Coordinates of C-alpha atoms in Angstrom, one line a residue:
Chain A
X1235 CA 0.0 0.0 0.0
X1236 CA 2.8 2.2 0.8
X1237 CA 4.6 1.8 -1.9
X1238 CA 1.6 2.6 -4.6
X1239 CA 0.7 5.5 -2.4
X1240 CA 4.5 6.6 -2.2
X1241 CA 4.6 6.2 -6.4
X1242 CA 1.9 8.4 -7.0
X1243 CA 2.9 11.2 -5.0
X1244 CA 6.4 11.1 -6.6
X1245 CA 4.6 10.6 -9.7
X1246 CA 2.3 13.7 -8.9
X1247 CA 5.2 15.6 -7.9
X1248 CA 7.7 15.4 -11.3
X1249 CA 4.3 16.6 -13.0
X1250 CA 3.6 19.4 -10.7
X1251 CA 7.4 20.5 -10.9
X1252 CA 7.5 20.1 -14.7
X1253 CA 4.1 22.2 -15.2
X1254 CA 5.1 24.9 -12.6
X1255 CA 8.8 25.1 -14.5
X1256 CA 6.9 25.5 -17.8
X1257 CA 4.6 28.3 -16.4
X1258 CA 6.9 29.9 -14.8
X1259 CA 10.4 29.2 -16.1
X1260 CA 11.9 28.6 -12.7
X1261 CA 13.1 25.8 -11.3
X1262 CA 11.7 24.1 -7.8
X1263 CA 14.9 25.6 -5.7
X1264 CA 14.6 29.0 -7.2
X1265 CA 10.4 29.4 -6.2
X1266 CA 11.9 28.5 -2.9
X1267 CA 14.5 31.4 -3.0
X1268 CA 12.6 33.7 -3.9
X1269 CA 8.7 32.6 -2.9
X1270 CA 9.5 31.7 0.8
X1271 CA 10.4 33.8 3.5
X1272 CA 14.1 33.9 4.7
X1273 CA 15.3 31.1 8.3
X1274 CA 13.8 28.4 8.7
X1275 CA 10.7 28.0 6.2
X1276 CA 13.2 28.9 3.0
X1277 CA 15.9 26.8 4.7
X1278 CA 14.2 23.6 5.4
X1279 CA 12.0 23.6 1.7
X1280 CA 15.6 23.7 0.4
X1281 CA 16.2 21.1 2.2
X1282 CA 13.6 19.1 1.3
X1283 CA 13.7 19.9 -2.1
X1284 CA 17.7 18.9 -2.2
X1285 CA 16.9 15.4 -0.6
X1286 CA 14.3 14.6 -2.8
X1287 CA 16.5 15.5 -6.4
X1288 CA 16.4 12.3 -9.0
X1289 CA 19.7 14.2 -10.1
X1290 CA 22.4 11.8 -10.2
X1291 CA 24.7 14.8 -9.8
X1292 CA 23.0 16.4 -7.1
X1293 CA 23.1 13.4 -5.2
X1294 CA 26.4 13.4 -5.6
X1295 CA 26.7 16.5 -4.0
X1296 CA 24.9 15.8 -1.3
X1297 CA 26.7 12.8 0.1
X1298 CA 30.0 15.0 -0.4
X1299 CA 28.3 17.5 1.5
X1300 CA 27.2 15.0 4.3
X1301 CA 31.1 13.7 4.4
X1302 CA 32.8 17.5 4.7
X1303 CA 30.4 18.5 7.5
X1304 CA 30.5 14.9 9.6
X1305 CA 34.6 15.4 9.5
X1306 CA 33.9 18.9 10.5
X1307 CA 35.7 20.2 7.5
X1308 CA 32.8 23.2 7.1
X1309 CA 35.4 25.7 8.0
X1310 CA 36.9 29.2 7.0
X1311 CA 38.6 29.4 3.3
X1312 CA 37.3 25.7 2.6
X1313 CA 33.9 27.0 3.5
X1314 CA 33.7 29.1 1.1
X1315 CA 35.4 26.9 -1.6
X1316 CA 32.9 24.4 -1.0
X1317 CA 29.6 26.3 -1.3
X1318 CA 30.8 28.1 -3.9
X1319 CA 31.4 24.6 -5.8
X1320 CA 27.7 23.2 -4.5
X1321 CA 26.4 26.8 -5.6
X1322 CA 27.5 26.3 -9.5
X1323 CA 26.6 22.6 -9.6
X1324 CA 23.1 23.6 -8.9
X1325 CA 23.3 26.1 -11.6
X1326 CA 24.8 23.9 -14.0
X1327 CA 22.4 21.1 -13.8
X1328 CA 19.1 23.6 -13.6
X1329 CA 20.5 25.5 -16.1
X1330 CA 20.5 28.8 -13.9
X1331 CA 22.1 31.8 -15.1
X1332 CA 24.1 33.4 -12.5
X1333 CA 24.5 36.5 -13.9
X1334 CA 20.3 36.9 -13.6
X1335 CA 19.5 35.1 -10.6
X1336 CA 22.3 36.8 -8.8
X1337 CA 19.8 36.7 -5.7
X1338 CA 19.4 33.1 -6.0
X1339 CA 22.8 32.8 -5.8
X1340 CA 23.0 34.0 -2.5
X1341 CA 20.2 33.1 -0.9
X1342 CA 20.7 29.5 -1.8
X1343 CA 24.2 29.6 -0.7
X1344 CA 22.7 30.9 2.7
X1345 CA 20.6 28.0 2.9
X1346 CA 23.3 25.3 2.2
X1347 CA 25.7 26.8 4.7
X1348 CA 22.8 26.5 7.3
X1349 CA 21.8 23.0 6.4
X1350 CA 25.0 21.4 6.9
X1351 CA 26.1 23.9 9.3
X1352 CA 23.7 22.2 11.6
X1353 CA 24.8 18.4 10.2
X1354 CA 28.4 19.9 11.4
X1355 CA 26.9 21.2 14.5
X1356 CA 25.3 18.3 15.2
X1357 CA 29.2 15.8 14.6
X1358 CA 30.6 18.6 16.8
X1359 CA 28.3 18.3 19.8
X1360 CA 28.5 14.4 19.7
X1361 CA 32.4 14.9 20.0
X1362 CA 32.3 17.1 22.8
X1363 CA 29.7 14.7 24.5
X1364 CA 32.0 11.8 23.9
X1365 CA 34.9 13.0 25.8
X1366 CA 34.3 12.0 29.6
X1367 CA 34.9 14.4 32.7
X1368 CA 38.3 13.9 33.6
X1369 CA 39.2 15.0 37.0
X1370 CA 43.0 14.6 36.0
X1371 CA 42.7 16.6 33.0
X1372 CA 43.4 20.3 34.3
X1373 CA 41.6 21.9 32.4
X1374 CA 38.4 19.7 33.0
X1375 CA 39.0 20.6 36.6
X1376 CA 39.6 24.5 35.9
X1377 CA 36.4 24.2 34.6
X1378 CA 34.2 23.0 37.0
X1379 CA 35.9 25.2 39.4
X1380 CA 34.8 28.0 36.8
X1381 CA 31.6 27.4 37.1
X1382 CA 31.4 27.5 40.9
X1383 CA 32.7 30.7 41.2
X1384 CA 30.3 31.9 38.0
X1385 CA 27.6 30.4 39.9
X1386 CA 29.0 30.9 43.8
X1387 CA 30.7 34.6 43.5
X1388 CA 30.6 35.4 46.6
X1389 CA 30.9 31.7 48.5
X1390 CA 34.3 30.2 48.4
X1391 CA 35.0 26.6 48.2
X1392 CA 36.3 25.1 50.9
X1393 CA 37.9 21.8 49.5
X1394 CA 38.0 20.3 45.9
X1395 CA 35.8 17.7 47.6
X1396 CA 33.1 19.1 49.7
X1397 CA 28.9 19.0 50.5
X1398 CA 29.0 22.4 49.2
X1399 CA 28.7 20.8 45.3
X1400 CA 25.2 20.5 46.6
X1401 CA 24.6 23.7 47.0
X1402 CA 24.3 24.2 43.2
X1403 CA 22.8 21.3 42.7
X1404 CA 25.2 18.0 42.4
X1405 CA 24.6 15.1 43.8
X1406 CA 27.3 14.4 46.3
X1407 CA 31.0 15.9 47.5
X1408 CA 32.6 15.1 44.5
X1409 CA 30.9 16.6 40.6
X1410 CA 32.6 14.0 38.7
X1411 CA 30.8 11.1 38.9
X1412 CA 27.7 13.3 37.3
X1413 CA 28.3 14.0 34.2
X1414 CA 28.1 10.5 32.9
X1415 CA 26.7 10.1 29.6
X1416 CA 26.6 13.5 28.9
X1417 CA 30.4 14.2 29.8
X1418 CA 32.2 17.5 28.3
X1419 CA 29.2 18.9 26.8
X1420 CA 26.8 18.7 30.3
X1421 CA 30.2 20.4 31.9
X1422 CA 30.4 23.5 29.2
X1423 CA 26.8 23.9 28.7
X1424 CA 26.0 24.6 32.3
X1425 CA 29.4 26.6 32.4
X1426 CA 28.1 28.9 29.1
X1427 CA 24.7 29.6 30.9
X1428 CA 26.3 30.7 34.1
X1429 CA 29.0 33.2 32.3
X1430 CA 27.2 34.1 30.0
X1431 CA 23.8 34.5 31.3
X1432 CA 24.9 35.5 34.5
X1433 CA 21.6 37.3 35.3
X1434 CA 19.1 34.4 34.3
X1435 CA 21.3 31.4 35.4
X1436 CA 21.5 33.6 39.1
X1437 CA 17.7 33.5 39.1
X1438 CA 17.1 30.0 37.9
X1439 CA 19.5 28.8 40.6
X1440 CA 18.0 30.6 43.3
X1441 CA 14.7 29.1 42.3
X1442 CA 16.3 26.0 42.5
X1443 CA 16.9 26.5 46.4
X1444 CA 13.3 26.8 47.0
X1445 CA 11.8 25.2 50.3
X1446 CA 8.9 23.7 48.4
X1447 CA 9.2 23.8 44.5
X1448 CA 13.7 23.4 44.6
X1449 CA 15.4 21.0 42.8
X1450 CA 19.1 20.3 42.1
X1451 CA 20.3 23.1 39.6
X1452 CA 23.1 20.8 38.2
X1453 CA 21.5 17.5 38.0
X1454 CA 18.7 19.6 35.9
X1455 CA 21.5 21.1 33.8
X1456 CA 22.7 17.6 32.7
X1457 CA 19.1 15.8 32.0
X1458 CA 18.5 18.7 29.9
X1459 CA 21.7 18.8 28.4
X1460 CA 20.7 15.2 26.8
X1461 CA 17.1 17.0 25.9
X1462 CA 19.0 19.5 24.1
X1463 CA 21.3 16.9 22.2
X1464 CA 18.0 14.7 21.3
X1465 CA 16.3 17.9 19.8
X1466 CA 19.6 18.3 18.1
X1467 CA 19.6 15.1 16.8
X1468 CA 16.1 14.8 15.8
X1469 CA 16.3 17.5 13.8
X1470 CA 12.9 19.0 16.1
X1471 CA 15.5 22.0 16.8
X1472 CA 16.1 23.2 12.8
X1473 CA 13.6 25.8 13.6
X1474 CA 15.7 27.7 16.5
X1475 CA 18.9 27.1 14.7
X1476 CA 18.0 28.3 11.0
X1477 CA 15.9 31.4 12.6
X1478 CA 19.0 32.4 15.0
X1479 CA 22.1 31.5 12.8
X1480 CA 22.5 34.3 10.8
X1481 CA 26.3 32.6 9.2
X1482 CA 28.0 29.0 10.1
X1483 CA 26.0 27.6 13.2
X1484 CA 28.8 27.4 16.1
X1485 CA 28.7 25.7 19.4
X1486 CA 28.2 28.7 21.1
X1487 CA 24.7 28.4 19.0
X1488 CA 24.1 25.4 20.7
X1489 CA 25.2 26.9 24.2
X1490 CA 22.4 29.4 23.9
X1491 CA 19.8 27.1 22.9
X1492 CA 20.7 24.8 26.3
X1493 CA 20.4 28.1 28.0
X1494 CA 16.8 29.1 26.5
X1495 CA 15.8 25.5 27.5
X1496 CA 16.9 25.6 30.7
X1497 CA 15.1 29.0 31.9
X1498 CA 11.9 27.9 29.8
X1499 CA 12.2 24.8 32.2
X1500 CA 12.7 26.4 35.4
X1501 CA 9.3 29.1 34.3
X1502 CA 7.9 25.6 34.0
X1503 CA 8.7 23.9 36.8
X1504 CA 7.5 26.7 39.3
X1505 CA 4.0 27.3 36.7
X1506 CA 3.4 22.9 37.4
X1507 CA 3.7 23.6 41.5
X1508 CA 5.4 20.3 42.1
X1509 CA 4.9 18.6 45.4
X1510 CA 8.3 16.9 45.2
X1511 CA 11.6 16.4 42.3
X1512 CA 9.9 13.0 42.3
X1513 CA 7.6 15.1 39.3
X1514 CA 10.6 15.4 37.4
X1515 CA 10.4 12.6 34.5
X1516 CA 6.7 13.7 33.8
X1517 CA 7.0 17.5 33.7
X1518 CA 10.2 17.2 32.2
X1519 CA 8.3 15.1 29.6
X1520 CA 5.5 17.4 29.4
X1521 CA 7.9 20.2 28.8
X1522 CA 9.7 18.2 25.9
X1523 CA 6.5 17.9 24.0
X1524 CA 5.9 21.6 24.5
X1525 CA 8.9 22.6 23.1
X1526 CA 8.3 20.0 20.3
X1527 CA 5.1 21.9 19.4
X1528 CA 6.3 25.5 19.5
X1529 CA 9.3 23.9 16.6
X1530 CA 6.7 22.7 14.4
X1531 CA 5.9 26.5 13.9
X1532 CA 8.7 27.4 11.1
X1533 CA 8.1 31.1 12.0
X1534 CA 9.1 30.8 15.7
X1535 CA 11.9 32.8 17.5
X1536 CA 13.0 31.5 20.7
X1537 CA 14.4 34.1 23.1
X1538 CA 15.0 34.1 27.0
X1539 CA 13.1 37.1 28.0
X1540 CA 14.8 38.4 31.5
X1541 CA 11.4 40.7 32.2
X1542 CA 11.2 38.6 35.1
X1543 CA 10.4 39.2 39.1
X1544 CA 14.8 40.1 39.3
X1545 CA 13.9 43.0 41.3
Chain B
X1272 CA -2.5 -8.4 7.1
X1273 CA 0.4 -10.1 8.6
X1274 CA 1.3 -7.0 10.6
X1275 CA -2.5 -7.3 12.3
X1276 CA -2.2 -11.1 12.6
X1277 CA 0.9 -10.9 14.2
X1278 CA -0.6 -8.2 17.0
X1279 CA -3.2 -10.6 17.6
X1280 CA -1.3 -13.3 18.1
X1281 CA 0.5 -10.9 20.6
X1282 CA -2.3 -10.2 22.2
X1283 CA -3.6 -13.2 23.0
X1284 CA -0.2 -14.4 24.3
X1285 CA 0.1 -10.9 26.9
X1286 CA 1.8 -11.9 30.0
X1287 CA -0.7 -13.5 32.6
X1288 CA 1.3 -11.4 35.3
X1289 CA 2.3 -8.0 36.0
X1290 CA 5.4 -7.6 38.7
X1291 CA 7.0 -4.8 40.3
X1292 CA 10.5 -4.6 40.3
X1293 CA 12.1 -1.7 42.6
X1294 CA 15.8 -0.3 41.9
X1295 CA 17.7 0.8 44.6
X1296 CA 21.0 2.3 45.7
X1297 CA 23.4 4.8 46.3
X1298 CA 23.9 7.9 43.3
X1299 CA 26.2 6.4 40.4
X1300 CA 25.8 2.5 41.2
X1301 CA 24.3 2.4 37.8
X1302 CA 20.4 1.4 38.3
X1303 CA 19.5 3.6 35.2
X1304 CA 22.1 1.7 33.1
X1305 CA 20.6 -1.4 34.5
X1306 CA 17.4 -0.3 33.6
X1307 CA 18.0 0.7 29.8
X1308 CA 20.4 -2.9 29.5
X1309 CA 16.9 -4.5 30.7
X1310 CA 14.9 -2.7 28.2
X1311 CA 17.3 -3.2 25.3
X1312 CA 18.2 0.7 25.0
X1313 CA 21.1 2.5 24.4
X1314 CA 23.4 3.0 27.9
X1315 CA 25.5 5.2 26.3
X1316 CA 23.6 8.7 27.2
X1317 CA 22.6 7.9 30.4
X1318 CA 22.4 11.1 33.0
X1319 CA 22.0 11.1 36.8
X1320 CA 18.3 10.4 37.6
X1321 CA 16.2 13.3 38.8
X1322 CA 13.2 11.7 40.4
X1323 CA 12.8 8.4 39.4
X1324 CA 12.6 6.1 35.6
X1325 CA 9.8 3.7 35.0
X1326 CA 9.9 1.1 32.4
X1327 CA 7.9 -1.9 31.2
X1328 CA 10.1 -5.1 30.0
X1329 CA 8.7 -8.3 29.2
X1330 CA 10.0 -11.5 30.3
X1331 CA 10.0 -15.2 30.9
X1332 CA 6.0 -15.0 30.7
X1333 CA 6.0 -11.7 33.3
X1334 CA 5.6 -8.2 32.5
X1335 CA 8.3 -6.3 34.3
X1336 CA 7.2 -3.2 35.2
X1337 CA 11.1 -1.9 36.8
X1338 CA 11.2 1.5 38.7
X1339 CA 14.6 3.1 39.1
X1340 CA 14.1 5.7 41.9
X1341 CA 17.5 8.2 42.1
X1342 CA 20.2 7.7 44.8
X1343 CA 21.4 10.5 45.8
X1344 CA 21.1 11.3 49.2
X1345 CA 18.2 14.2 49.2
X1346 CA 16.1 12.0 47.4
X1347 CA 16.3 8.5 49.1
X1348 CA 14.0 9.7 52.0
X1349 CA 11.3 9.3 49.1
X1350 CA 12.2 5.7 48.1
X1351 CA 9.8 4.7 50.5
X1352 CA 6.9 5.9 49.0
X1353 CA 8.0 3.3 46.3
X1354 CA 7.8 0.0 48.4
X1355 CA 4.1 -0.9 48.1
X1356 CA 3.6 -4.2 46.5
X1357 CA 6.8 -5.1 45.3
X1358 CA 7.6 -8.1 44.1
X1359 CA 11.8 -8.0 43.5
X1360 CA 14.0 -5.5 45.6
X1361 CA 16.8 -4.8 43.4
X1362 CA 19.5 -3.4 45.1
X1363 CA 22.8 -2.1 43.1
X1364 CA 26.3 -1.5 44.3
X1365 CA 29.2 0.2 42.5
X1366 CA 32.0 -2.7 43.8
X1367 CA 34.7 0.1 43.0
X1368 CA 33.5 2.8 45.6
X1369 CA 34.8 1.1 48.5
X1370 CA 35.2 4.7 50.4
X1371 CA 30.8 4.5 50.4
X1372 CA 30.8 0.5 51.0
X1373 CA 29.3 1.3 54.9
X1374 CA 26.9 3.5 53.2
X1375 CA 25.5 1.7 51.1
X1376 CA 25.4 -1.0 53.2
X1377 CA 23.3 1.1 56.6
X1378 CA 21.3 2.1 53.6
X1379 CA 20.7 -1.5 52.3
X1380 CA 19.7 -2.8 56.2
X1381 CA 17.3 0.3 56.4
X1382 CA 15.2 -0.6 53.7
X1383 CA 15.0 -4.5 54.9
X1384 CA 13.9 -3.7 58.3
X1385 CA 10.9 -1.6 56.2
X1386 CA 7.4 -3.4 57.4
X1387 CA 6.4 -3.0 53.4
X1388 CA 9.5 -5.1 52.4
X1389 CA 9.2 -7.9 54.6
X1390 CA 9.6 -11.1 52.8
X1391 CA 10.6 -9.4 49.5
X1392 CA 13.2 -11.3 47.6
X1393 CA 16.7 -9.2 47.5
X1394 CA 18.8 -9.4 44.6
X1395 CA 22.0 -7.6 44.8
X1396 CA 24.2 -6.5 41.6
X1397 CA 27.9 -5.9 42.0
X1398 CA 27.9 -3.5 39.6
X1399 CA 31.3 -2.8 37.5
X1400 CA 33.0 -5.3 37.8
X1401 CA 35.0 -4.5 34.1
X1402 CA 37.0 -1.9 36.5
X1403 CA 40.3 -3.2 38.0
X1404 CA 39.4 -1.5 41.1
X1405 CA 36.3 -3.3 42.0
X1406 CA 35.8 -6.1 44.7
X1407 CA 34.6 -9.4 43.5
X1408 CA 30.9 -10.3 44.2
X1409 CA 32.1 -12.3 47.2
X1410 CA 34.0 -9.7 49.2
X1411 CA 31.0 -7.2 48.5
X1412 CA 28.5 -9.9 50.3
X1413 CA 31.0 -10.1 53.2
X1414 CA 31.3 -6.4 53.3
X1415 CA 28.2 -5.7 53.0
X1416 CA 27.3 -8.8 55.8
X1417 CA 24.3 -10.5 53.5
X1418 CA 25.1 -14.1 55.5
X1419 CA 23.1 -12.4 58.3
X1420 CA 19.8 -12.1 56.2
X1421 CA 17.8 -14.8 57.4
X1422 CA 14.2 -13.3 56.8
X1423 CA 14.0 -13.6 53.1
X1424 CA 15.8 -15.5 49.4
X1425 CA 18.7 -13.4 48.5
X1426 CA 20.9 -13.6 45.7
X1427 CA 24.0 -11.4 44.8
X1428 CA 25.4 -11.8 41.2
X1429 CA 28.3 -10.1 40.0
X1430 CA 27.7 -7.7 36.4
X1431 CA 28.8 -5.2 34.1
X1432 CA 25.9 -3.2 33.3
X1433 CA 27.6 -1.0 30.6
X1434 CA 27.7 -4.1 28.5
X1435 CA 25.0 -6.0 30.3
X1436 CA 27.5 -9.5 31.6
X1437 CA 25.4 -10.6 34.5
X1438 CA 22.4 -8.7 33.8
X1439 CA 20.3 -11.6 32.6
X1440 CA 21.6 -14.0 35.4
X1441 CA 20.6 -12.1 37.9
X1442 CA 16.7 -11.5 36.3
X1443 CA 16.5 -15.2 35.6
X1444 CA 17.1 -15.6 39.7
X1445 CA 14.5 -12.7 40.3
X1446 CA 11.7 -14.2 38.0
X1447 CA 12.5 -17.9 39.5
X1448 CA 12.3 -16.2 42.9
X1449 CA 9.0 -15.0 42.1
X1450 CA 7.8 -18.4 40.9
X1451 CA 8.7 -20.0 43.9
X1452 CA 6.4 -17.8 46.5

């Protein structure tokens, strides 16, 4: 069944795109360019559009493409070698005349840098992720004591190993042991919204020490650090990133949109009133799908608004 | 039609018995990766539990229903509101942390004395035993002094949860445990 209904609407399509290229002498990436508005909703009918191609040669591309950004060679001069060279095999195999379509040109260089910006993205996050807490790597350790003193500025740490860990939210005496799965990555995320959110992270931690609705500020971090890398990885989060990025997507992109999620979750948290952190799987669950929903909307911009009770 | 068939067939063969499996032990003994090797998930991305995990496994005839309540210390005062009708008290011990070998063991002695535990079988895992650090299953009983449990079945059954050695051994003992009663 699927496979008839799958024929026909590839069937349907080729017609569609051959009738609309007769009517209106552009080809299917060009409508894109020029018919849909700039981020996300131009981005991801590229996309779309791209993966579908029959071209031989534009498949080609593709997989080249896929291979540069998964080795993380989307960079600098080679950045701009490359698109140019995906930009003019589009134009040869539509037939596009550059000197016309100048503005296709660039828009559709914008969107190719942002799709695989985020497949880059994506390969650089898993790296950082895949390099465990160290606690005899220096500057692992230089780290975590950065982000008590971001977090702690006016509390000094009495011992490498102490409760006080607690006090922003780890589980025991020594931080090591919870990073786990999430390793490097949980570390520098929760690091980048304390330095450079000092304002926001302040107030989301001193929420966390409430008497009836606290919870532990770190542990929270590192769950939704893994959120963050599953939206990543889903490709539910192309919406923040192509509406944000406005050149290559860095990590520092991915930073910020950890730090959105986290003060959208702690707004949460205190809206659900829970009795006890034993809430946590289900609002954090609730709070996924939310998030989820508000990324279906291609038009969405995601920003931490800091209008909050801080007086 | 065969995908329809095949749920029917499924259907009609749904375990004749739901059991409650409870998870227990300190913060980083590694009761979530238990819990994913159990349910045939990915360990890899595991983070510390805030709250508790709850999954559904089905095995040997039984539908597990496994709940993996977090260790760390502000949150085992609530493990008790967990105990109700269990079936298999799963406790789980990093063999490696020997500095938190007393603790976990008060900790384990506390929860048997609980009315709502009594005659609950006890399976302890000796978790991590890949690293070259780690006492043997044996010298964890002795440590931890399971010879004096006289009020219930106990087993303890050494594993590696981050590639799962020992994980089915140990169930295999729970769900004959459960037969038994």
């Amino acid at each position: 069944m699927y496979n008839i209904w799958w024929f026909f609407t590839s069937y349907l399509r080729s017609v569609l795109k051959w009738f609309l290229r007769r009517t209106t002498g552009l080809c299917e990436l060009q409508r894109i360019c020029y018919g849909e508005v700039s981020g996300a909703p131009r981005i991801s009918a590229v996309e779309k559009s791209l993966n579908l191609s029959k071209s031989p040669q534009i498949k080609k591309l593709i997989a080249y493409l896929n291979d540069v950004s998964d080795n993380l060679r989307l960079k600098g001069s080679t950045e701009r070698e490359i698109l140019k060279g995906a930009v003019s095999t589009v134009l040869l195999v539509k037939r596009i005349n550059p000197r016309i379509h100048f503005q296709f040109v660039k828009n559709f260089s914008k969107c190719v840098e942002q799709i695989w910006g985020y497949r880059q993205l994506l390969a650089e996050v898993e790296s950082l992720r895949n390099i465990k807490f160290d606690s005899n790597n220096l500057e692992h350790e230089a780290k975590l004591l950065q982000l008590w003193e971001a977090l702690m500025p006016s509390v000094e740490l009495d011992n490498r190993i102490s409760k006080q860990w607690q006090d922003i939210g780890f589980q025991g005496d020594d931080p090591k042991t919870d990073f786990r799965g999430m390793g490097l990555l949980g570390l520098e995320n929760l690091l980048f919204f304390a330095t450079e959110y000092r304002m926001p992270a302040q107030h989301v931690l001193s929420h966390s020490h409430h008497p009836v609705y606290g919870y532990c500020f770190a542990i929270v971090g590192i769950n939704l650090t893994s959120m963050a890398l599953h939206l990543l990885r889903s490709g539910d989060a192309k919406t923040y990133f192509y509406n944000t990025s406005k050149c290559l997507p860095s990590i520092r992109l991915f930073h910020q949109f950890y730090s959105y999620l986290f003060y959208e979750f702690d707004r949460y948290w205190l809206e659900c009133k829970p009795v006890d952190i034993m809430q946590f799987s289900n609002i954090k669950l609730k709070f996924e799908n939310n998030i989820r929903t508000s990324l279906m909307d291609t038009n969405a911009v995601f920003k931490i608004n800091v209008s909050v009770d801080t007086v | 039609m065969m995908g329809l068939l095949s749920i029917l067939r499924k259907l009609r063969q749904s375990p004749e018995k739901e059991l409650r499996l409870l998870l227990l032990g300190l913060d980083n003994a590694g009761k979530t990766t238990i819990l994913k090797i159990m349910a045939s998930e990915d360990v890899t991305h595991v983070t510390p539990t805030a709250g508790f995990n709850i999954k559904s496994v089905v095995s040997d005839g039984f539908k597990l229903n496994v709940w993996d309540i977090g260790g760390q210390r502000k949150i085992r005062p609530y493990w008790k509101n967990y105990f109700e009708n269990t079936d298999v008290l799963i406790y789980v011990v990093d063999s490696s942390d020997k500095k938190r070998l007393e603790e976990t063991g008060i900790e384990l002695f506390e929860l048997l004395g609980d009315n709502k535990l009594e005659d609950v079988p006890l399976l302890v895992y000796a978790n991590k035993q890949d690293l070259p650090s780690s006492l043997t299953s044996a010298e964890i009983s002795e440590a931890l002094g399971l010879h004096s449990i006289k009020d219930r079945v106990w087993q303890i059954q050494a594993c590696t949860a981050i590639n799962g050695e020992g994980i089915k051994e140990g169930m295999e003992w729970a769900c004959k445990s459960i037969k038994k009663k």
